[in-house]
Coordinates of C-alpha atoms in Angstrom, one line a residue:
M1191 CA 0.2 0.2 -0.1
C1192 CA 2.4 2.2 0.4
V1193 CA 4.7 0.8 -2.4
T1194 CA 1.6 1.8 -4.9
R1195 CA 1.2 5.4 -3.2
S1196 CA 5.1 6.4 -3.8
A1197 CA 5.1 5.4 -6.7
R1198 CA 2.0 7.9 -7.6
A1199 CA 3.6 10.7 -5.9
L1200 CA 6.7 9.4 -8.4
G1201 CA 4.2 9.9 -11.6
L1202 CA 2.7 13.2 -10.6
G1203 CA 6.2 14.5 -10.3
L1204 CA 7.7 13.5 -13.4
L1205 CA 4.1 14.5 -14.7
V1206 CA 4.0 18.3 -13.3
V1207 CA 8.1 18.4 -14.2
S1208 CA 6.9 17.2 -17.9
L1209 CA 3.9 19.7 -18.7
A1210 CA 6.5 22.7 -17.5
A1211 CA 9.0 22.3 -19.6
C1212 CA 5.7 22.1 -22.4
G1213 CA 4.5 24.7 -21.0
G1214 CA 7.5 27.0 -21.2
E1215 CA 8.5 26.2 -25.2
G1216 CA 5.1 27.0 -26.2
D1217 CA 5.0 30.8 -24.7
D1218 CA 8.5 30.9 -26.3
A1219 CA 6.8 29.4 -29.8
A1220 CA 3.7 32.0 -29.4
A1221 CA 5.8 35.6 -28.6
P1222 CA 8.2 35.9 -30.8
A1223 CA 10.6 39.5 -31.2
A1224 CA 9.3 42.3 -33.1
P1225 CA 11.3 42.9 -35.6
P1226 CA 13.3 46.5 -35.1
A1227 CA 11.5 50.4 -36.8
V1228 CA 12.6 51.5 -39.8
Q1229 CA 15.0 53.6 -39.6
V1230 CA 13.7 56.9 -42.2
G1231 CA 16.3 60.0 -41.8
A1232 CA 14.9 63.7 -42.3
E1233 CA 15.3 64.4 -46.2
N1234 CA 12.3 61.4 -46.7
V1235 CA 10.2 62.8 -44.3
V1236 CA 7.7 65.9 -44.3
V1237 CA 5.6 68.0 -42.3
V1238 CA 1.4 69.0 -43.8
K1239 CA 2.2 72.6 -42.7
R1240 CA -0.5 75.7 -44.4
D1241 CA 0.5 78.3 -46.5
T1242 CA 0.3 80.0 -49.4
I1243 CA 0.5 79.1 -53.1
V1244 CA 0.4 80.9 -56.0
V1245 CA 0.3 79.9 -60.0
G1246 CA 0.4 82.0 -63.2
P1247 CA 3.3 82.4 -65.5
I1248 CA 7.0 82.5 -65.0
I1249 CA 9.0 86.4 -65.5
S1250 CA 12.6 87.1 -65.8
G1251 CA 13.4 90.8 -66.5
E1252 CA 15.8 93.1 -65.0
L1253 CA 14.9 97.0 -62.4
R1254 CA 15.0 99.5 -65.1
A1255 CA 13.8 103.3 -64.2
E1256 CA 11.2 105.2 -66.4
R1257 CA 12.7 108.0 -66.2
E1258 CA 15.9 108.2 -67.5
A1259 CA 18.3 111.3 -68.9
T1260 CA 21.4 110.7 -70.5
V1261 CA 22.8 114.2 -71.5
R1262 CA 25.6 114.9 -74.2
A1263 CA 27.2 117.4 -75.3
E1264 CA 25.5 119.8 -78.1
I1265 CA 28.6 120.8 -79.2
G1266 CA 32.9 120.3 -79.4
G1267 CA 35.3 121.1 -77.3
Q1268 CA 37.3 120.7 -73.7
V1269 CA 35.3 119.7 -71.0
L1270 CA 36.2 123.1 -68.4
Q1271 CA 34.3 121.8 -65.6
V1272 CA 32.8 118.7 -63.8
T1273 CA 30.3 119.4 -61.0
L1274 CA 28.9 116.3 -59.1
E1275 CA 30.0 112.6 -58.7
A1276 CA 27.7 109.8 -59.6
G1277 CA 25.5 108.2 -57.1
Q1278 CA 24.9 112.3 -55.9
R1279 CA 21.0 114.0 -56.3
V1280 CA 20.8 116.4 -58.5
Q1281 CA 18.0 118.9 -59.1
K1282 CA 15.9 119.2 -62.4
G1283 CA 18.6 122.7 -63.7
A1284 CA 21.4 122.0 -61.6
L1285 CA 24.7 122.7 -63.2
L1286 CA 26.9 119.9 -64.3
G1287 CA 29.3 121.1 -65.7
R1288 CA 31.1 123.1 -68.8
I1289 CA 32.6 122.6 -71.9
N1290 CA 35.1 125.7 -73.2
A1291 CA 33.3 128.5 -75.7
R1292 CA 36.2 130.4 -76.4
A1293 CA 34.9 130.8 -79.2
L1294 CA 31.7 130.4 -79.1
G1295 CA 31.9 133.7 -77.4
D1296 CA 33.5 136.0 -80.0
A1297 CA 31.1 134.9 -82.7
R1298 CA 28.4 135.7 -80.4
E1299 CA 30.1 139.6 -80.2
S1300 CA 30.4 139.4 -84.1
A1301 CA 26.4 138.7 -84.2
L1302 CA 26.0 141.0 -82.0
S1303 CA 27.9 143.9 -83.6
A1304 CA 26.0 143.3 -87.0
V1305 CA 22.9 143.2 -85.3
R1306 CA 23.6 146.7 -84.1
S1307 CA 25.2 148.2 -87.9
A1308 CA 22.2 146.6 -89.9
E1309 CA 19.2 148.4 -87.0
N1310 CA 21.9 150.8 -87.7
Q1311 CA 22.2 150.5 -91.7
L1312 CA 17.8 150.1 -92.0
A1313 CA 17.4 153.4 -89.6
V1314 CA 19.0 155.5 -92.6
A1315 CA 16.5 154.1 -95.2
R1316 CA 13.6 154.6 -93.3
Q1317 CA 15.3 158.1 -92.8
E1318 CA 15.8 157.8 -96.4
L1319 CA 11.8 157.0 -97.4
A1320 CA 10.3 159.1 -95.0
R1321 CA 12.1 162.3 -96.9
A1322 CA 11.1 160.6 -100.7
E1323 CA 7.6 160.3 -99.9
Q1324 CA 8.0 164.5 -98.9
L1325 CA 9.5 165.0 -102.0
V1326 CA 7.8 163.1 -104.2
K1327 CA 4.2 164.8 -102.4
A1328 CA 6.1 167.7 -102.9
G1329 CA 7.2 167.2 -106.7
A1330 CA 10.9 167.2 -106.1
L1331 CA 11.3 163.6 -107.2
A1332 CA 10.3 161.0 -109.1
Q1333 CA 7.8 158.4 -108.5
R1334 CA 10.5 155.6 -109.0
D1335 CA 12.9 157.9 -106.4
L1336 CA 10.2 156.7 -104.0
D1337 CA 9.8 153.1 -105.0
M1338 CA 13.4 152.7 -104.7
A1339 CA 14.2 153.9 -100.7
R1340 CA 10.5 151.2 -99.7
N1341 CA 12.3 148.9 -101.4
N1342 CA 15.9 150.1 -99.9
V1343 CA 13.8 149.4 -96.3
A1344 CA 12.9 146.4 -97.1
G1345 CA 16.3 145.3 -97.9
A1346 CA 17.8 146.8 -94.3
E1347 CA 15.3 145.3 -92.6
A1348 CA 15.6 141.9 -94.0
A1349 CA 19.9 142.1 -92.9
V1350 CA 19.1 143.0 -89.0
A1351 CA 16.5 140.1 -89.3
D1352 CA 19.3 137.6 -89.9
A1353 CA 21.5 139.5 -87.9
K1354 CA 19.3 138.4 -84.9
S1355 CA 19.3 135.1 -86.2
R1356 CA 22.6 134.9 -86.3
L1357 CA 22.7 136.3 -82.9
A1358 CA 20.2 133.8 -81.3
S1359 CA 22.1 131.2 -82.8
A1360 CA 25.6 131.9 -81.0
E1361 CA 23.4 132.6 -78.3
T1362 CA 22.0 129.0 -78.7
Q1363 CA 25.0 127.7 -78.7
L1364 CA 26.8 129.7 -75.9
G1365 CA 23.9 128.5 -73.8
D1366 CA 24.7 124.8 -74.9
A1367 CA 28.6 125.1 -72.8
I1368 CA 26.3 125.0 -69.8
I1369 CA 25.8 121.1 -69.2
R1370 CA 22.5 121.5 -66.7
A1371 CA 20.3 118.5 -65.7
P1372 CA 17.6 118.2 -67.6
I1373 CA 15.1 115.3 -65.0
S1374 CA 15.3 115.5 -61.3
G1375 CA 17.4 112.2 -59.6
V1376 CA 20.5 110.3 -59.4
L1377 CA 24.2 110.7 -61.4
A1378 CA 24.1 107.7 -62.7
R1379 CA 26.8 107.6 -64.6
R1380 CA 29.2 110.4 -66.3
A1381 CA 31.6 109.5 -68.6
V1382 CA 33.8 113.1 -69.0
N1383 CA 36.1 114.5 -66.6
A1384 CA 37.6 117.7 -66.3
G1385 CA 40.5 118.1 -69.7
D1386 CA 38.3 115.7 -71.9
V1387 CA 38.0 117.1 -75.1
V1388 CA 34.1 115.9 -76.6
S1389 CA 32.5 116.7 -80.0
P1390 CA 28.8 117.0 -80.7
G1391 CA 26.7 113.7 -80.0
T1392 CA 29.3 112.5 -77.0
E1393 CA 28.2 110.9 -73.6
M1394 CA 28.4 112.8 -70.5
F1395 CA 26.2 111.7 -67.7
T1396 CA 23.0 109.4 -67.4
I1397 CA 20.1 110.8 -64.8
I1398 CA 17.8 108.4 -63.6
D1399 CA 14.8 109.0 -61.0
P1400 CA 14.7 106.2 -58.2
S1401 CA 11.0 106.7 -57.9
S1402 CA 9.4 105.6 -61.6
M1403 CA 12.4 101.9 -61.2
R1404 CA 10.1 99.8 -62.9
L1405 CA 10.2 96.1 -63.7
E1406 CA 10.3 95.3 -67.6
A1407 CA 10.5 91.4 -67.9
A1408 CA 8.9 88.4 -70.8
V1409 CA 6.3 86.2 -70.1
P1410 CA 5.8 83.5 -72.3
S1411 CA 3.6 83.3 -75.6
D1412 CA 1.6 80.5 -74.4
D1413 CA 1.0 82.0 -71.3
L1414 CA -0.2 85.6 -72.8
R1415 CA -4.4 84.2 -71.7
A1416 CA -3.1 84.9 -68.0
L1417 CA -1.6 88.5 -68.5
R1418 CA -4.5 91.5 -67.6
V1419 CA -3.3 94.6 -67.1
G1420 CA -2.9 95.7 -63.5
A1421 CA -2.3 91.8 -62.4
T1422 CA 0.1 91.1 -59.3
V1423 CA 3.2 90.4 -59.7
Q1424 CA 5.1 88.3 -57.0
F1425 CA 9.2 88.5 -57.9
R1426 CA 12.5 88.6 -55.9
V1427 CA 15.5 90.8 -57.0
R1428 CA 19.1 89.7 -56.3
G1429 CA 20.6 91.1 -54.0
Y1430 CA 17.6 91.5 -51.6
D1431 CA 15.8 89.0 -49.7
E1432 CA 12.6 90.1 -49.0
P1433 CA 9.8 88.9 -51.8
L1434 CA 8.4 92.0 -54.0
E1435 CA 5.1 92.7 -55.6
G1436 CA 4.3 95.0 -58.3
R1437 CA 1.4 95.5 -61.4
I1438 CA 1.5 95.2 -64.6
E1439 CA 0.7 98.6 -66.1
R1440 CA 1.6 97.5 -69.6
I1441 CA 1.3 95.0 -71.8
A1442 CA 3.9 95.3 -75.4
P1443 CA 1.5 94.7 -78.6
Q1444 CA 4.7 92.5 -80.2
A1445 CA 6.3 89.4 -79.0
D1446 CA 9.8 89.0 -79.3
P1447 CA 10.7 87.9 -82.6
A1448 CA 13.8 85.9 -81.4
T1449 CA 12.5 84.4 -78.1
R1450 CA 9.0 85.0 -79.3
Q1451 CA 8.5 86.6 -75.7
V1452 CA 5.9 89.2 -74.6
P1453 CA 7.5 91.8 -73.1
I1454 CA 5.6 93.1 -70.2
Y1455 CA 5.8 95.9 -67.7
V1456 CA 5.4 96.2 -63.9
A1457 CA 4.8 99.5 -61.5
I1458 CA 6.7 98.7 -58.2
P1459 CA 7.7 101.0 -55.2
N1460 CA 10.6 101.8 -54.6
A1461 CA 10.0 104.4 -51.2
G1462 CA 12.9 105.7 -50.4
G1463 CA 15.2 104.4 -53.9
R1464 CA 16.5 101.7 -52.3
F1465 CA 16.1 99.8 -55.8
V1466 CA 19.5 99.7 -58.1
A1467 CA 18.4 99.5 -61.6
G1468 CA 20.1 97.0 -64.0
L1469 CA 19.9 94.5 -61.6
F1470 CA 18.4 90.6 -62.5
A1471 CA 14.3 89.8 -61.5
E1472 CA 12.7 86.8 -61.6
G1473 CA 8.8 85.9 -60.4
R1474 CA 5.9 85.5 -61.8
V1475 CA 2.1 86.6 -62.4
V1476 CA -1.0 86.0 -60.4
S1477 CA -3.3 83.7 -61.9
Q1478 CA -4.6 81.7 -58.8
S1479 CA -3.5 81.3 -55.0
A1480 CA -5.3 80.0 -52.4
E1481 CA -4.0 79.3 -48.8
G1482 CA -4.7 75.9 -47.3
L1483 CA -2.3 72.6 -46.3
V1484 CA 0.4 72.9 -48.5
V1485 CA 3.4 69.7 -48.7
P1486 CA 6.5 68.6 -51.4
S1487 CA 5.2 67.3 -54.8
N1488 CA 7.5 64.4 -54.4
A1489 CA 5.0 63.8 -51.1
V1490 CA 2.7 62.6 -53.1
N1491 CA 2.0 59.9 -55.5
T1492 CA -0.1 60.3 -58.5
T1493 CA 1.2 57.6 -60.4
T1494 CA -1.8 56.1 -59.9
G1495 CA -5.6 57.0 -60.8
K1496 CA -5.7 58.4 -56.9
P1497 CA -3.4 60.5 -55.3
W1498 CA -1.8 59.3 -52.0
V1499 CA 0.9 59.6 -49.6
V1500 CA 2.2 58.1 -46.9
R1501 CA 1.3 58.9 -43.3
V1502 CA 3.5 57.8 -40.0
R1503 CA 0.8 57.7 -37.2
D1504 CA 0.9 56.3 -34.0
G1505 CA 5.2 54.7 -34.7
K1506 CA 2.9 53.1 -38.2
T1507 CA 3.1 53.6 -42.0
E1508 CA -0.6 54.3 -43.6
R1509 CA -1.5 54.5 -46.8
V1510 CA -4.1 57.8 -46.6
D1511 CA -6.1 59.1 -50.1
V1512 CA -6.3 62.7 -50.9
S1513 CA -7.3 65.2 -53.1
L1514 CA -5.3 68.3 -54.2
G1515 CA -5.2 71.4 -55.3
L1516 CA -3.6 73.7 -57.3
A1517 CA -0.6 73.2 -58.3
D1518 CA 3.0 75.0 -58.6
P1519 CA 5.5 73.6 -60.9
R1520 CA 7.8 76.6 -60.0
T1521 CA 8.8 76.0 -56.4
E1522 CA 7.1 71.7 -57.2
R1523 CA 4.9 72.1 -54.9
L1524 CA 0.9 70.6 -54.3
Q1525 CA -2.0 72.4 -52.1
I1526 CA -3.7 69.3 -50.1
A1527 CA -8.1 70.0 -50.3
G1528 CA -8.9 67.3 -48.1
G1529 CA -7.6 64.0 -46.3
L1530 CA -4.6 65.3 -44.5
N1531 CA -4.3 67.7 -41.4
D1532 CA -2.4 70.7 -40.9
G1533 CA 0.6 68.7 -39.0
D1534 CA 0.7 65.2 -40.4
V1535 CA 4.1 63.7 -40.8
L1536 CA 4.4 62.5 -44.0
L1537 CA 6.9 59.7 -45.9
R1538 CA 8.5 61.1 -49.6
G1539 CA 11.0 59.8 -51.5
A1540 CA 12.1 56.8 -51.3
A1541 CA 10.6 56.1 -48.1
Q1542 CA 7.3 56.2 -50.1
G1543 CA 8.3 51.9 -50.9
I1544 CA 7.0 51.4 -47.4
A1545 CA 4.8 49.2 -46.8
P1546 CA 2.1 50.2 -44.4
G1547 CA 1.7 49.1 -41.0
T1548 CA 5.8 49.1 -40.8
A1549 CA 7.2 50.6 -37.9
V1550 CA 8.8 53.3 -38.4
Q1551 CA 11.6 56.1 -36.4
V1552 CA 11.3 59.4 -38.9
A1553 CA 13.1 61.9 -37.6
G1554 CA 13.2 66.0 -38.8
P1555 CA 12.8 69.3 -38.2
G1556 CA 9.9 70.4 -35.4
I1557 CA 9.0 66.6 -35.6
G1558 CA 11.4 64.4 -33.2
T1559 CA 11.4 60.5 -33.1
E1560 CA 8.4 58.2 -32.2

């Protein structure tokens, strides 16, 4: 009886040990180690943000002053004086320089003497005419002599007019030796110095009015339908960080025969004269604009019928169908009209090949690591 009880106790102990061993193997098979999360670098991560997206024809051109004057020499001679340096402001009528006009001064004095001589001859001719008229009335002189006296007066009057014309021309040329500013603005270029010898037509000074600065640009003829006077133009100027804005003032009626682009003229504010003529600018005519969720175009897969994105939520990837709004090919951005929220984290580029449901750890500006 005792033996039987001992045997039973031993068998029960072995059974417990056996079951314990089997139970341990079963637990290991049911709970395998989880695969590590896929690491995604910042270059393949983008955050959905609210922004303004703009579409329209792309333009390129340069800043030019609408009011610009090139002062050229009207007479030849040596430059005696130059009063201003490039970059200085100048008022209309201000003295810019002088050209040696000694010979013109002599010509003026000669013309003035000729006027006085002609006027004296005219006075004598008129006195002779008056005397002839009296003698004709008294019957002491023939009518033919009166006619001759009248002809002498007419000739003397013509001589006076010619002499005065020569004097006026000499004075005008003498005045051309004094160079004055035709407009108010800034002296942009000074091409001569004191001592230089110039001839008629030689460029001397260039003056621009900074307040009249405008953007002269060109638009492809294919985008002509999107142009209209008054349309907003957004652009950037090389050398200035901030975006600028103007409006189309004029549209050329003819395209450039070589480039097939249409010139446009954009009025821009230039308070304080901060812009410099000749700088390159590029931007676009605003045809449409919208504010909403915006993402880079490489974050949206459009190869299939329905656009979709790969979103990271709770540390795992998921495929989300989206609807699109405006597309800006210049900045390669798309407006998301539906399917996403502000702040959503998306994968782009090669990371879009990660299967939905995969655990990932993403990193990027303002994202952190999940």
